[in-house]
Coordinates of C-alpha atoms in Angstrom, one line a residue:
Chain A
M1 CA 129.6 108.1 40.9
D2 CA 129.6 110.9 38.3
R3 CA 127.3 113.7 37.7
R4 CA 125.1 111.9 35.2
D5 CA 124.6 109.0 37.5
F6 CA 123.8 111.3 40.5
I7 CA 121.1 113.0 38.5
K8 CA 119.7 109.5 37.4
Y9 CA 119.6 108.2 40.9
C10 CA 118.0 111.4 42.1
G11 CA 115.3 110.9 39.4
I12 CA 114.7 107.3 40.4
A13 CA 114.4 108.4 44.1
T14 CA 112.0 111.0 43.2
V15 CA 109.6 108.8 41.4
G16 CA 110.0 106.1 44.1
L17 CA 108.9 108.7 46.7
A18 CA 106.1 109.9 44.5
V19 CA 104.7 106.3 44.1
G20 CA 104.9 105.8 47.9
K21 CA 103.2 108.9 48.6
A22 CA 100.5 108.1 46.1
G23 CA 100.0 104.7 47.6
R24 CA 99.7 106.2 51.1
I25 CA 97.1 108.8 49.8
L26 CA 95.2 106.0 48.2
A27 CA 95.2 104.0 51.3
A28 CA 94.1 107.1 53.4
D29 CA 91.2 107.5 51.0
K30 CA 90.3 103.8 51.5
L31 CA 90.1 104.4 55.2
L32 CA 87.6 107.3 54.6
E33 CA 85.3 105.2 52.8
E34 CA 83.3 104.7 56.0
S35 CA 82.2 108.2 56.5
P36 CA 83.5 109.8 59.7
L37 CA 81.4 110.4 62.8
T38 CA 80.9 114.1 63.3
A39 CA 79.4 116.4 65.9
S40 CA 79.4 119.8 67.1
R41 CA 79.9 118.7 70.7
W42 CA 80.6 115.2 71.6
A43 CA 79.5 114.0 75.1
M44 CA 79.0 110.8 77.0
V45 CA 76.4 109.6 79.4
F46 CA 77.1 106.9 81.8
D47 CA 74.4 104.9 83.4
L48 CA 75.7 103.7 86.7
R49 CA 72.6 101.6 87.4
K50 CA 73.2 99.6 84.2
C51 CA 76.8 99.2 85.2
L52 CA 76.1 97.8 88.6
H53 CA 74.2 94.9 87.0
K54 CA 77.6 93.5 86.0
D55 CA 79.7 93.2 88.9
G56 CA 83.4 93.0 88.2
C57 CA 82.9 93.6 84.4
T58 CA 85.9 95.3 82.8
K59 CA 85.1 95.1 79.2
C60 CA 84.9 98.9 78.4
I61 CA 88.3 99.2 80.1
D62 CA 89.9 96.3 78.3
A63 CA 88.6 97.4 75.0
C64 CA 89.9 100.9 75.4
H65 CA 93.3 99.9 76.8
T66 CA 93.8 97.3 74.2
V67 CA 92.9 99.5 71.1
H68 CA 95.1 102.3 72.4
N69 CA 98.1 100.2 73.5
V70 CA 97.8 101.3 77.1
P71 CA 100.4 99.6 79.1
K72 CA 99.4 97.5 82.0
I73 CA 101.7 98.7 84.8
D74 CA 100.8 97.3 88.3
I75 CA 103.1 99.4 90.4
P76 CA 101.0 101.4 92.7
G77 CA 101.0 105.1 91.8
D78 CA 102.5 104.5 88.2
E79 CA 99.5 103.1 86.5
V80 CA 98.7 104.6 83.1
K81 CA 94.7 104.6 82.8
W82 CA 92.5 106.0 80.3
I83 CA 89.2 104.8 81.7
W84 CA 88.9 103.0 85.0
K85 CA 86.5 102.3 87.9
E86 CA 86.7 104.5 91.0
P87 CA 84.5 104.0 94.1
F88 CA 81.5 106.4 94.0
D89 CA 82.7 108.2 97.0
H90 CA 86.0 109.1 95.4
A91 CA 84.7 109.9 91.9
F92 CA 82.1 112.1 93.6
E93 CA 83.7 113.4 96.8
E94 CA 81.2 116.4 97.0
Q95 CA 78.3 114.0 96.9
Q96 CA 79.0 112.2 100.3
N97 CA 75.5 112.3 101.6
E98 CA 75.4 110.0 104.8
H99 CA 73.4 107.0 104.7
L100 CA 73.6 106.6 100.9
P101 CA 72.5 103.1 99.8
E102 CA 75.6 100.9 100.6
E103 CA 75.8 99.6 96.9
L104 CA 75.9 103.2 95.6
L105 CA 78.4 104.4 98.1
H106 CA 81.1 102.2 96.9
A107 CA 79.7 101.7 93.3
P108 CA 82.4 101.4 90.9
S109 CA 81.9 104.5 88.7
L110 CA 83.5 104.8 85.5
V111 CA 85.9 107.8 85.3
L112 CA 87.7 109.1 82.2
C113 CA 88.7 112.3 80.7
N114 CA 85.7 114.7 81.0
H115 CA 86.7 116.6 77.8
C116 CA 85.7 119.6 79.7
D117 CA 84.3 122.8 77.8
N118 CA 86.7 124.8 79.9
P119 CA 89.6 122.5 80.3
P120 CA 92.2 123.4 82.9
C121 CA 94.9 121.1 81.5
V122 CA 94.7 123.0 78.1
R123 CA 95.0 126.2 79.8
V124 CA 98.2 125.4 81.7
C125 CA 100.0 123.4 79.0
P126 CA 103.3 125.4 78.2
T127 CA 103.6 124.1 74.7
Q128 CA 100.0 123.7 73.5
A129 CA 100.6 119.8 73.4
T130 CA 97.1 119.5 74.6
W131 CA 94.2 121.5 73.1
K132 CA 90.4 121.4 72.7
R133 CA 89.3 120.8 69.1
A134 CA 87.3 123.5 67.9
S135 CA 85.0 121.4 65.8
D136 CA 83.7 119.0 68.2
G137 CA 85.2 119.8 71.7
I138 CA 87.4 116.7 72.1
V139 CA 90.5 117.6 74.2
M140 CA 93.2 116.2 72.1
M141 CA 97.0 115.6 72.7
D142 CA 100.1 115.7 70.9
W143 CA 102.4 113.0 72.2
H144 CA 105.4 114.2 70.2
R145 CA 105.2 117.9 71.3
C146 CA 104.7 117.1 75.1
I147 CA 107.6 117.9 77.1
G148 CA 106.6 115.8 80.1
C149 CA 106.3 118.8 82.6
R150 CA 103.1 117.3 84.1
Y151 CA 101.4 120.6 84.7
C152 CA 98.4 119.2 82.9
I153 CA 98.3 116.4 85.6
V154 CA 98.6 119.0 88.3
G155 CA 95.8 121.2 86.8
C156 CA 93.2 118.4 86.1
P157 CA 90.7 118.2 89.0
Y158 CA 89.8 114.7 88.1
G159 CA 93.0 112.8 88.0
S160 CA 92.3 111.8 84.5
R161 CA 95.7 112.1 83.0
S162 CA 98.5 109.5 83.4
F163 CA 102.2 110.0 83.0
N164 CA 104.6 107.4 81.5
W165 CA 106.8 107.1 84.5
H166 CA 108.0 103.9 82.8
D167 CA 108.7 103.0 79.0
P168 CA 105.2 102.0 78.1
R169 CA 106.4 99.5 75.4
K170 CA 107.9 97.4 77.9
Y171 CA 104.6 96.6 79.5
L172 CA 102.7 96.0 76.3
T173 CA 102.1 92.3 75.5
T174 CA 100.5 92.9 72.2
I175 CA 100.7 96.0 70.0
Q176 CA 97.8 97.4 67.9
P177 CA 99.6 98.5 64.7
D178 CA 97.0 101.2 63.9
F179 CA 97.4 103.1 67.0
P180 CA 100.7 104.7 68.1
T181 CA 102.5 103.6 71.1
R182 CA 103.8 106.2 73.5
T183 CA 107.3 106.9 74.8
K184 CA 108.4 107.3 78.4
G185 CA 108.2 110.8 79.7
V186 CA 104.8 112.0 78.0
V187 CA 101.3 112.3 79.6
E188 CA 98.5 110.6 78.0
K189 CA 94.7 110.1 78.5
C190 CA 91.4 109.4 76.8
T191 CA 90.8 111.0 73.4
F192 CA 87.1 110.1 73.1
C193 CA 88.3 107.7 70.4
S194 CA 88.9 110.5 68.0
E195 CA 90.8 108.0 65.7
R196 CA 87.8 105.7 65.6
L197 CA 85.3 108.5 65.1
D198 CA 87.4 109.5 61.9
R199 CA 86.8 105.9 60.8
G200 CA 83.0 106.1 61.4
L201 CA 83.2 103.9 64.5
L202 CA 81.9 104.8 68.1
P203 CA 84.4 104.9 71.0
A204 CA 85.6 101.4 71.8
C205 CA 84.3 101.5 75.6
V206 CA 80.9 102.4 74.2
V207 CA 80.8 99.6 71.6
D208 CA 81.9 96.9 73.9
C209 CA 79.8 97.5 77.0
P210 CA 77.3 94.5 77.3
E211 CA 75.0 96.5 79.3
K212 CA 74.9 99.6 77.0
A213 CA 75.6 101.6 79.9
L214 CA 77.6 104.0 77.9
T215 CA 75.9 106.5 75.4
F216 CA 78.0 108.8 73.3
G217 CA 76.7 111.5 71.1
D218 CA 76.2 115.2 69.9
L219 CA 75.2 117.4 72.7
Q220 CA 74.2 120.0 70.2
D221 CA 71.9 117.9 68.5
V222 CA 68.5 118.0 70.3
H223 CA 67.4 114.7 69.0
S224 CA 70.6 112.7 69.8
E225 CA 70.4 109.9 72.3
V226 CA 72.5 111.7 74.7
R227 CA 70.2 114.6 74.7
E228 CA 67.2 112.4 75.2
L229 CA 68.8 110.7 78.1
L230 CA 69.8 114.2 79.8
A231 CA 66.1 115.2 79.3
S232 CA 64.6 112.1 80.8
N233 CA 67.0 111.4 83.8
F234 CA 68.6 113.3 86.6
T235 CA 72.2 113.4 85.9
I236 CA 75.3 114.5 87.7
R237 CA 78.8 115.5 86.7
R238 CA 82.2 115.4 88.6
K239 CA 82.9 118.7 90.4
P240 CA 80.5 120.9 88.6
S241 CA 81.2 123.9 90.9
L242 CA 84.8 124.3 89.5
G243 CA 83.3 125.6 86.2
T244 CA 85.3 123.3 83.9
Q245 CA 81.9 121.9 82.4
P246 CA 82.7 118.3 82.1
Q247 CA 81.0 116.4 79.2
V248 CA 80.7 113.1 80.9
Y249 CA 77.3 112.8 82.6
Y250 CA 76.3 110.2 85.2
I251 CA 72.8 108.7 85.7
V252 CA 72.8 107.5 89.4
Chain B
M1 CA 137.6 139.2 84.1
L2 CA 136.9 135.3 84.3
E3 CA 140.7 134.9 84.7
K4 CA 140.5 136.2 88.3
A5 CA 138.7 132.8 89.2
L6 CA 141.9 130.8 88.1
S7 CA 144.2 132.0 90.9
G8 CA 143.6 130.9 94.4
D9 CA 145.1 129.0 97.3
R10 CA 145.0 125.3 98.2
K11 CA 141.8 125.8 100.1
Y12 CA 140.0 127.3 97.3
W13 CA 141.1 124.7 94.8
S14 CA 140.2 121.8 97.1
W15 CA 136.7 123.4 97.7
L16 CA 136.2 123.5 93.9
F17 CA 137.4 119.9 93.4
A18 CA 135.1 118.7 96.1
L19 CA 132.1 120.5 94.5
C20 CA 133.2 119.1 91.0
G21 CA 133.0 115.7 92.7
V22 CA 129.5 116.2 93.9
I23 CA 128.5 117.5 90.5
F24 CA 130.0 114.5 88.8
I25 CA 128.0 112.1 91.0
G26 CA 125.0 114.1 90.5
F27 CA 125.6 113.9 86.7
L28 CA 125.9 110.2 86.9
F29 CA 122.4 109.9 88.6
W30 CA 121.1 112.3 86.0
M31 CA 122.4 110.0 83.3
Y32 CA 120.7 107.1 85.0
Q33 CA 117.5 109.0 85.2
Y34 CA 117.7 110.1 81.7
R35 CA 118.2 106.4 80.5
N36 CA 115.4 105.0 82.6
G37 CA 113.0 107.9 82.6
L38 CA 111.3 109.4 85.8
E39 CA 110.4 106.0 87.1
V40 CA 113.6 106.3 89.1
T41 CA 111.9 109.1 91.2
G42 CA 109.5 108.8 94.0
M43 CA 106.9 110.6 92.0
S44 CA 103.5 109.0 91.0
R45 CA 100.3 109.7 89.2
D46 CA 99.0 111.2 92.6
V47 CA 102.0 113.2 93.6
A48 CA 103.1 114.5 90.1
W49 CA 105.6 117.1 91.3
G50 CA 108.3 116.3 93.9
F51 CA 111.6 117.3 95.2
Y52 CA 112.8 119.0 92.0
I53 CA 109.9 121.4 91.6
A54 CA 109.9 122.3 95.3
Q55 CA 113.7 123.0 95.0
F56 CA 113.0 125.2 92.1
T57 CA 110.3 127.1 94.0
F58 CA 112.6 127.7 97.0
L59 CA 115.5 128.9 94.8
V60 CA 113.3 131.2 93.0
G61 CA 112.8 132.8 96.4
V62 CA 116.5 133.0 97.0
A63 CA 116.9 134.6 93.5
A64 CA 114.2 137.3 94.0
S65 CA 115.7 138.2 97.4
A66 CA 118.6 140.0 95.9
V67 CA 116.1 142.8 95.5
M68 CA 116.4 143.3 99.1
V69 CA 120.0 144.6 98.8
V70 CA 119.5 146.1 95.2
L71 CA 116.6 148.2 96.2
P72 CA 118.1 150.0 99.4
Y73 CA 121.4 150.6 97.6
Y74 CA 120.2 151.9 94.3
L75 CA 116.8 153.3 95.0
H76 CA 117.5 154.8 98.5
N77 CA 121.3 155.3 98.0
Y78 CA 122.0 153.3 101.0
K79 CA 125.7 153.3 100.9
A80 CA 126.4 150.7 103.5
F81 CA 125.2 148.1 101.1
G82 CA 127.9 148.9 98.6
K83 CA 130.0 146.0 99.4
I84 CA 127.1 143.4 99.7
T85 CA 125.1 144.3 96.6
I86 CA 127.4 142.6 94.1
L87 CA 127.2 139.5 96.4
G88 CA 123.4 139.6 96.2
E89 CA 123.4 139.9 92.5
F90 CA 125.8 136.9 91.9
L91 CA 123.8 134.9 94.4
A92 CA 120.7 135.6 92.3
I93 CA 122.4 134.6 89.2
S94 CA 123.6 131.3 90.7
A95 CA 120.1 130.6 92.1
V96 CA 118.4 131.4 88.8
L97 CA 120.8 128.9 87.0
M98 CA 119.8 126.2 89.7
C99 CA 116.2 126.8 89.0
M100 CA 116.5 126.2 85.4
L101 CA 118.4 123.0 86.1
F102 CA 115.8 121.8 88.4
I103 CA 113.1 122.4 85.9
F104 CA 115.1 120.6 83.1
V105 CA 115.8 117.5 85.4
D106 CA 112.0 117.4 86.1
M107 CA 111.0 117.0 82.6
G108 CA 109.9 113.7 81.2
Q109 CA 111.3 114.8 77.8
P110 CA 114.2 117.2 78.7
F111 CA 115.4 117.7 75.2
R112 CA 112.1 118.9 73.9
I113 CA 112.3 121.9 76.4
M114 CA 112.8 124.2 73.4
N115 CA 109.1 123.6 72.5
V116 CA 108.2 126.0 75.3
F117 CA 109.9 128.7 73.0
L118 CA 108.8 127.1 69.6
Y119 CA 105.0 127.1 70.7
P120 CA 104.8 130.0 73.1
S121 CA 101.6 129.7 75.1
P122 CA 100.6 132.8 76.9
R123 CA 97.7 131.2 78.8
S124 CA 100.1 129.0 80.6
M125 CA 101.8 130.4 83.8
M126 CA 104.7 128.2 83.0
F127 CA 105.4 130.3 79.9
W128 CA 105.4 133.5 81.9
D129 CA 107.7 131.9 84.5
T130 CA 110.1 131.0 81.7
V131 CA 110.0 134.7 80.5
A132 CA 110.4 136.0 84.0
L133 CA 113.3 133.8 85.1
G134 CA 115.1 134.3 81.8
G135 CA 114.7 137.9 81.8
Y136 CA 115.9 138.1 85.5
L137 CA 119.0 136.2 84.6
V138 CA 119.8 138.4 81.6
L139 CA 119.2 141.6 83.8
N140 CA 121.4 140.3 86.6
V141 CA 124.3 139.3 84.4
L142 CA 124.2 142.6 82.7
I143 CA 124.0 144.6 85.8
S144 CA 126.7 142.7 87.7
R145 CA 129.0 142.5 84.6
V146 CA 128.8 146.3 83.8
S147 CA 129.1 147.6 87.4
L148 CA 132.1 145.3 88.1
A149 CA 133.8 146.1 84.9
A150 CA 133.3 149.9 85.8
E151 CA 134.7 149.4 89.2
R152 CA 137.8 147.7 87.7
K153 CA 138.5 150.6 85.6
G154 CA 137.8 153.0 88.5
V155 CA 134.9 154.8 86.7
A156 CA 131.4 155.2 87.4
P157 CA 129.1 152.6 85.5
A158 CA 127.6 153.8 82.3
K159 CA 124.4 155.9 82.8
W160 CA 122.2 153.6 80.8
I161 CA 122.6 150.8 83.3
K162 CA 120.6 152.5 85.9
P163 CA 117.3 152.2 84.3
I164 CA 118.1 148.6 83.9
I165 CA 118.9 148.3 87.6
I166 CA 115.5 149.9 88.4
L167 CA 113.8 147.6 86.1
S168 CA 115.4 144.6 87.9
I169 CA 113.5 145.5 91.1
P170 CA 110.0 144.9 90.0
W171 CA 111.3 142.1 87.9
A172 CA 112.5 140.4 91.1
I173 CA 109.2 140.7 92.5
S174 CA 107.7 139.2 89.4
I175 CA 109.8 136.0 89.3
H176 CA 108.4 135.0 92.6
T177 CA 105.0 136.2 91.9
V178 CA 104.6 134.3 88.8
T179 CA 106.2 131.2 90.4
A180 CA 103.3 131.5 92.9
F181 CA 100.7 131.8 90.0
L182 CA 101.9 128.3 88.8
Y183 CA 100.2 127.1 91.9
S184 CA 97.6 129.6 93.1
G185 CA 95.5 129.4 89.8
L186 CA 94.6 125.9 89.9
A187 CA 91.1 124.9 90.9
A188 CA 92.3 121.4 91.3
R189 CA 94.4 122.0 94.3
P190 CA 92.6 123.8 97.2
F191 CA 95.8 123.7 99.2
W192 CA 97.7 126.2 96.9
M193 CA 94.6 128.1 95.7
T194 CA 94.9 131.0 97.9
A195 CA 95.5 134.7 97.0
V196 CA 98.1 134.9 99.9
L197 CA 100.4 132.4 98.2
A198 CA 102.4 134.9 96.3
P199 CA 102.8 137.3 99.2
R200 CA 103.8 134.5 101.3
F201 CA 106.3 133.3 98.8
L202 CA 107.8 136.7 98.8
A203 CA 107.9 137.1 102.6
S204 CA 109.6 133.8 103.0
A205 CA 112.0 134.5 100.2
F206 CA 112.9 137.8 101.8
A207 CA 113.7 135.9 105.0
S208 CA 115.5 133.0 103.6
G209 CA 117.5 134.9 100.8
P210 CA 119.0 137.6 103.1
S211 CA 119.8 134.9 105.7
L212 CA 121.8 133.0 103.3
L213 CA 123.5 136.3 102.2
I214 CA 124.5 137.0 105.9
L215 CA 125.9 133.5 106.3
L216 CA 127.8 133.8 103.0
S217 CA 129.3 137.3 104.0
L218 CA 130.4 135.9 107.4
I219 CA 131.9 132.9 105.6
I220 CA 133.8 135.3 103.2
R221 CA 134.9 137.3 106.2
K222 CA 136.5 134.2 107.6
V223 CA 138.1 132.8 104.4
S224 CA 139.2 136.2 102.9
K225 CA 140.0 139.6 103.9
Y226 CA 137.0 141.1 102.5
D227 CA 134.7 142.3 105.2
V228 CA 131.2 143.7 104.2
G229 CA 131.2 145.4 107.6
K230 CA 128.9 145.1 110.7
E231 CA 126.3 147.7 109.5
P232 CA 125.0 146.0 106.3
I233 CA 124.8 142.7 108.2
Q234 CA 122.7 144.3 110.9
K235 CA 120.6 145.9 108.3
L236 CA 119.9 142.5 106.5
A237 CA 119.3 141.0 110.0
I238 CA 116.4 143.6 110.3
I239 CA 115.1 142.7 106.9
V240 CA 115.2 139.0 107.7
T241 CA 113.3 139.8 111.0
Y242 CA 110.4 141.6 109.4
A243 CA 110.2 139.1 106.5
M244 CA 110.2 136.2 108.9
T245 CA 107.5 137.7 111.0
I246 CA 105.3 138.6 108.1
N247 CA 105.9 135.0 106.7
V248 CA 104.8 133.4 110.0
F249 CA 101.8 135.7 109.9
F250 CA 100.7 134.5 106.6
I251 CA 101.1 130.9 107.5
L252 CA 98.9 131.5 110.5
M253 CA 96.3 133.2 108.2
E254 CA 96.3 130.2 106.0
I255 CA 95.9 127.9 108.8
F256 CA 93.1 130.0 110.4
T257 CA 91.0 130.1 107.2
A258 CA 91.3 126.5 106.5
A259 CA 90.5 125.5 110.1
Y260 CA 87.9 128.0 110.9
S261 CA 85.8 127.6 107.7
N262 CA 86.3 123.9 108.2
I263 CA 85.8 123.2 104.5
P264 CA 87.3 119.5 104.3
E265 CA 89.2 119.7 101.1
H266 CA 91.1 122.9 102.5
L267 CA 91.6 121.4 105.9
A268 CA 92.8 118.0 104.8
H269 CA 95.9 119.2 103.5
F270 CA 96.9 121.2 106.6
T271 CA 95.9 118.0 108.8
Y272 CA 98.3 116.0 106.7
L273 CA 100.9 118.4 107.0
Y274 CA 100.9 118.8 110.7
F275 CA 99.1 115.8 112.2
G276 CA 99.1 113.2 109.1
L277 CA 96.2 111.7 107.3
D278 CA 95.1 108.1 107.1
G279 CA 98.0 107.1 109.3
K280 CA 100.4 108.7 106.6
T281 CA 102.7 111.1 108.6
A282 CA 106.0 111.5 106.5
L283 CA 106.0 115.3 106.6
V284 CA 104.7 115.7 110.3
P285 CA 108.0 115.6 112.1
W286 CA 109.6 118.0 109.5
M287 CA 106.8 120.6 109.8
W288 CA 107.1 120.7 113.5
V289 CA 110.7 121.2 113.2
S290 CA 110.2 124.0 110.7
A291 CA 107.5 125.6 113.0
I292 CA 109.6 125.4 116.1
L293 CA 112.7 126.9 114.4
A294 CA 110.4 129.6 113.1
V295 CA 109.1 130.5 116.6
L296 CA 112.8 130.3 117.9
T297 CA 114.3 132.6 115.1
L298 CA 111.4 135.0 115.8
I299 CA 112.5 135.2 119.5
L300 CA 116.3 135.6 118.6
L301 CA 115.6 138.2 115.8
I302 CA 113.2 140.4 117.4
N303 CA 115.2 140.8 120.6
P304 CA 117.7 143.4 119.6
K305 CA 120.2 142.0 122.1
T306 CA 120.4 138.5 120.6
R307 CA 120.2 140.0 117.0
H308 CA 123.1 142.4 117.5
N309 CA 125.2 139.4 118.7
E310 CA 126.6 138.1 115.5
K311 CA 127.5 134.7 116.9
I312 CA 123.7 134.4 117.8
L313 CA 122.6 135.9 114.6
V314 CA 124.5 133.2 112.7
W315 CA 122.4 130.6 114.3
A316 CA 119.3 132.4 113.8
C317 CA 119.9 133.1 110.1
A318 CA 120.7 129.2 109.7
A319 CA 117.5 128.4 111.5
V320 CA 115.6 130.8 109.3
F321 CA 116.9 129.2 106.3
V322 CA 116.3 125.6 107.4
S323 CA 112.7 126.3 108.6
I324 CA 111.8 127.9 105.2
W325 CA 113.6 125.4 103.3
I326 CA 111.4 122.6 105.0
D327 CA 108.3 124.7 104.6
K328 CA 108.9 125.3 100.8
G329 CA 111.3 122.8 99.7
M330 CA 109.4 119.8 101.2
G331 CA 106.1 120.6 102.6
M332 CA 104.5 123.2 100.1
V333 CA 104.7 121.2 96.9
V334 CA 104.0 117.8 97.8
T335 CA 101.1 118.6 100.3
G336 CA 99.2 120.0 97.2
F337 CA 98.8 116.4 96.1
V338 CA 97.8 114.8 99.5
P339 CA 95.1 114.1 99.4
S340 CA 94.7 113.7 95.7
P341 CA 91.5 115.2 93.9
L342 CA 90.2 111.7 94.3
G343 CA 90.7 111.6 97.9
K344 CA 93.7 109.4 97.9
V345 CA 96.5 109.8 100.3
F346 CA 99.5 108.5 98.5
E347 CA 102.7 109.6 100.1
Y348 CA 105.8 110.8 98.4
F349 CA 109.3 110.1 99.4
P350 CA 112.4 111.2 97.1
T351 CA 114.7 108.6 95.9
I352 CA 118.4 108.4 96.4
T353 CA 118.5 109.4 92.6
E354 CA 116.3 112.5 93.1
I355 CA 118.6 113.6 96.1
G356 CA 121.8 112.8 94.2
I357 CA 120.6 115.0 91.2
A358 CA 119.5 117.8 93.5
L359 CA 122.6 117.7 95.5
G360 CA 124.7 117.8 92.1
I361 CA 122.6 121.0 91.2
Y362 CA 123.1 122.6 94.4
A363 CA 126.8 121.9 94.0
I364 CA 126.7 123.7 90.7
G365 CA 125.1 126.5 92.5
F366 CA 127.9 126.7 95.0
L367 CA 130.5 126.4 92.3
L368 CA 129.1 129.4 90.7
V369 CA 128.8 131.4 93.8
T370 CA 132.3 130.6 94.7
V371 CA 133.7 131.6 91.3
F372 CA 131.6 134.7 91.0
Y373 CA 132.5 135.9 94.7
K374 CA 136.1 135.2 93.7
I375 CA 136.0 137.4 90.8
A376 CA 134.2 140.0 92.6
L377 CA 136.5 140.1 95.4
S378 CA 139.6 140.0 93.4
V379 CA 138.4 142.9 91.4
R380 CA 137.7 144.8 94.7
K381 CA 141.1 143.7 96.1
S382 CA 143.0 144.9 93.0
I383 CA 141.5 148.3 93.1
A384 CA 141.7 148.8 96.9

């Protein structure tokens, strides 16, 4: 290849790159056609009473784990979970009143990342691979920056974070192409479906619940559905005494 | 100066080769872990830290304990420690390097470790621990190198090194304090969330580290002609005695607070540790061995007659070391996770891989100690 050819190829390559880039920008614009959902403070209200109607229903869990490529690993202790059911007396250890109604005591309560206002996981992360998004309070994660030290798992009082002890891709039967898969050795958790909110969609668990037990909305908006539920029901949160200010509320 | 490590007798070389063998096996285990990920360990979503982080914590204590010879020698001009101070500093260097390796092998993505420096996060205690350990390593390398080089030339060490030595004293305290802060600042883990954790770490460090130094000095006396003398060993024994007494005192304080306040989430961990929980009792026999050894060592160490007898002192020091190793290297970290924040009792058992890698790292530490001591002793011998 002489110099002339080299310059020519460089030129062709540049044009090619530019076309590719333009295509991607246009594609991104198309995605943004549906206007994104925004809020000053996202929060979730979970109505345990409604959930109890459907014994053994796992629709919300399935929906979440499918769209997010969460691997199904059945080895005890090695599971990756974004949202799952935990017996009431485990999810709310400090609420152990004696003689609670039997159905409530062992009621399968949905647990997920609480997207705390004051998240200990964010405080302890040594690489800022997890952070609270200033715009709407979602606790985000960067799976490319995470070094896998698991300090966030140690710091989380809710057991909401999962570590990829295994290569997660080996445990995926189908892969959703529009959401990244993860590698072994990084931590992951619920993201309040930040990627769906960007596309104007509510979180997958909220959409797929047949009982409409999950409500998602802006806590700062006085007229939002979540605020109405909080104003008209007695709600509890997990371990409020720790000062983390969880943003998942439970109607019991 | 490194060439001094290259001449030794048959025993010296066989020891080094044996260590290299263990290191090689450890390395193979690590390759296996790197390939498959941390699935090859016994850790789980409930017990997220295990044997590696526990060894790290224990060894930070050994590293910090060098201050127990540095402080009397440099600050109080306690001449009797003249021969042992360099041994303490080299032990600290080896221990810090082992600490770093234990952190490295614990990472899910070890080759992203530089992210800690690329995205410094002062809100994370792990960031400060990195700073503290890295700084401590640099300080000790500098101090031992400068003082040994000066000794070799038969001159007094340069004046500028003195303030650096003084700085290394609070720095040693800081490495173990910040390591305790890794744990004691977490609302999620009531077992660790105690203000006495850092003081307790320091007390156990100042018992286990000097114990190891006594043992090493006695080994050196056997395998070479270098004798640190009786006085520094006895002085160190007194340091071990006080530190061990304070350590046991702190443990009892912890148990009292948890037991008398009777707050379930505090008490459950101690119940697991000493009696088992939900029928899970993996640590119980270990913890009782640790407790019994602690009491025995206090009897042997506090009684001057047994303490002055070097033959008994050896056993007392070994027992202190084992007792604290069980307490810190097995019990302390894992029990923070049992029961989990969701009330689950999920036990942790290290796998062969974890133990193999840990032995490999300890072998690296012993190799470094051997080579460093060889250099130090050769320099001393040549000027004697």
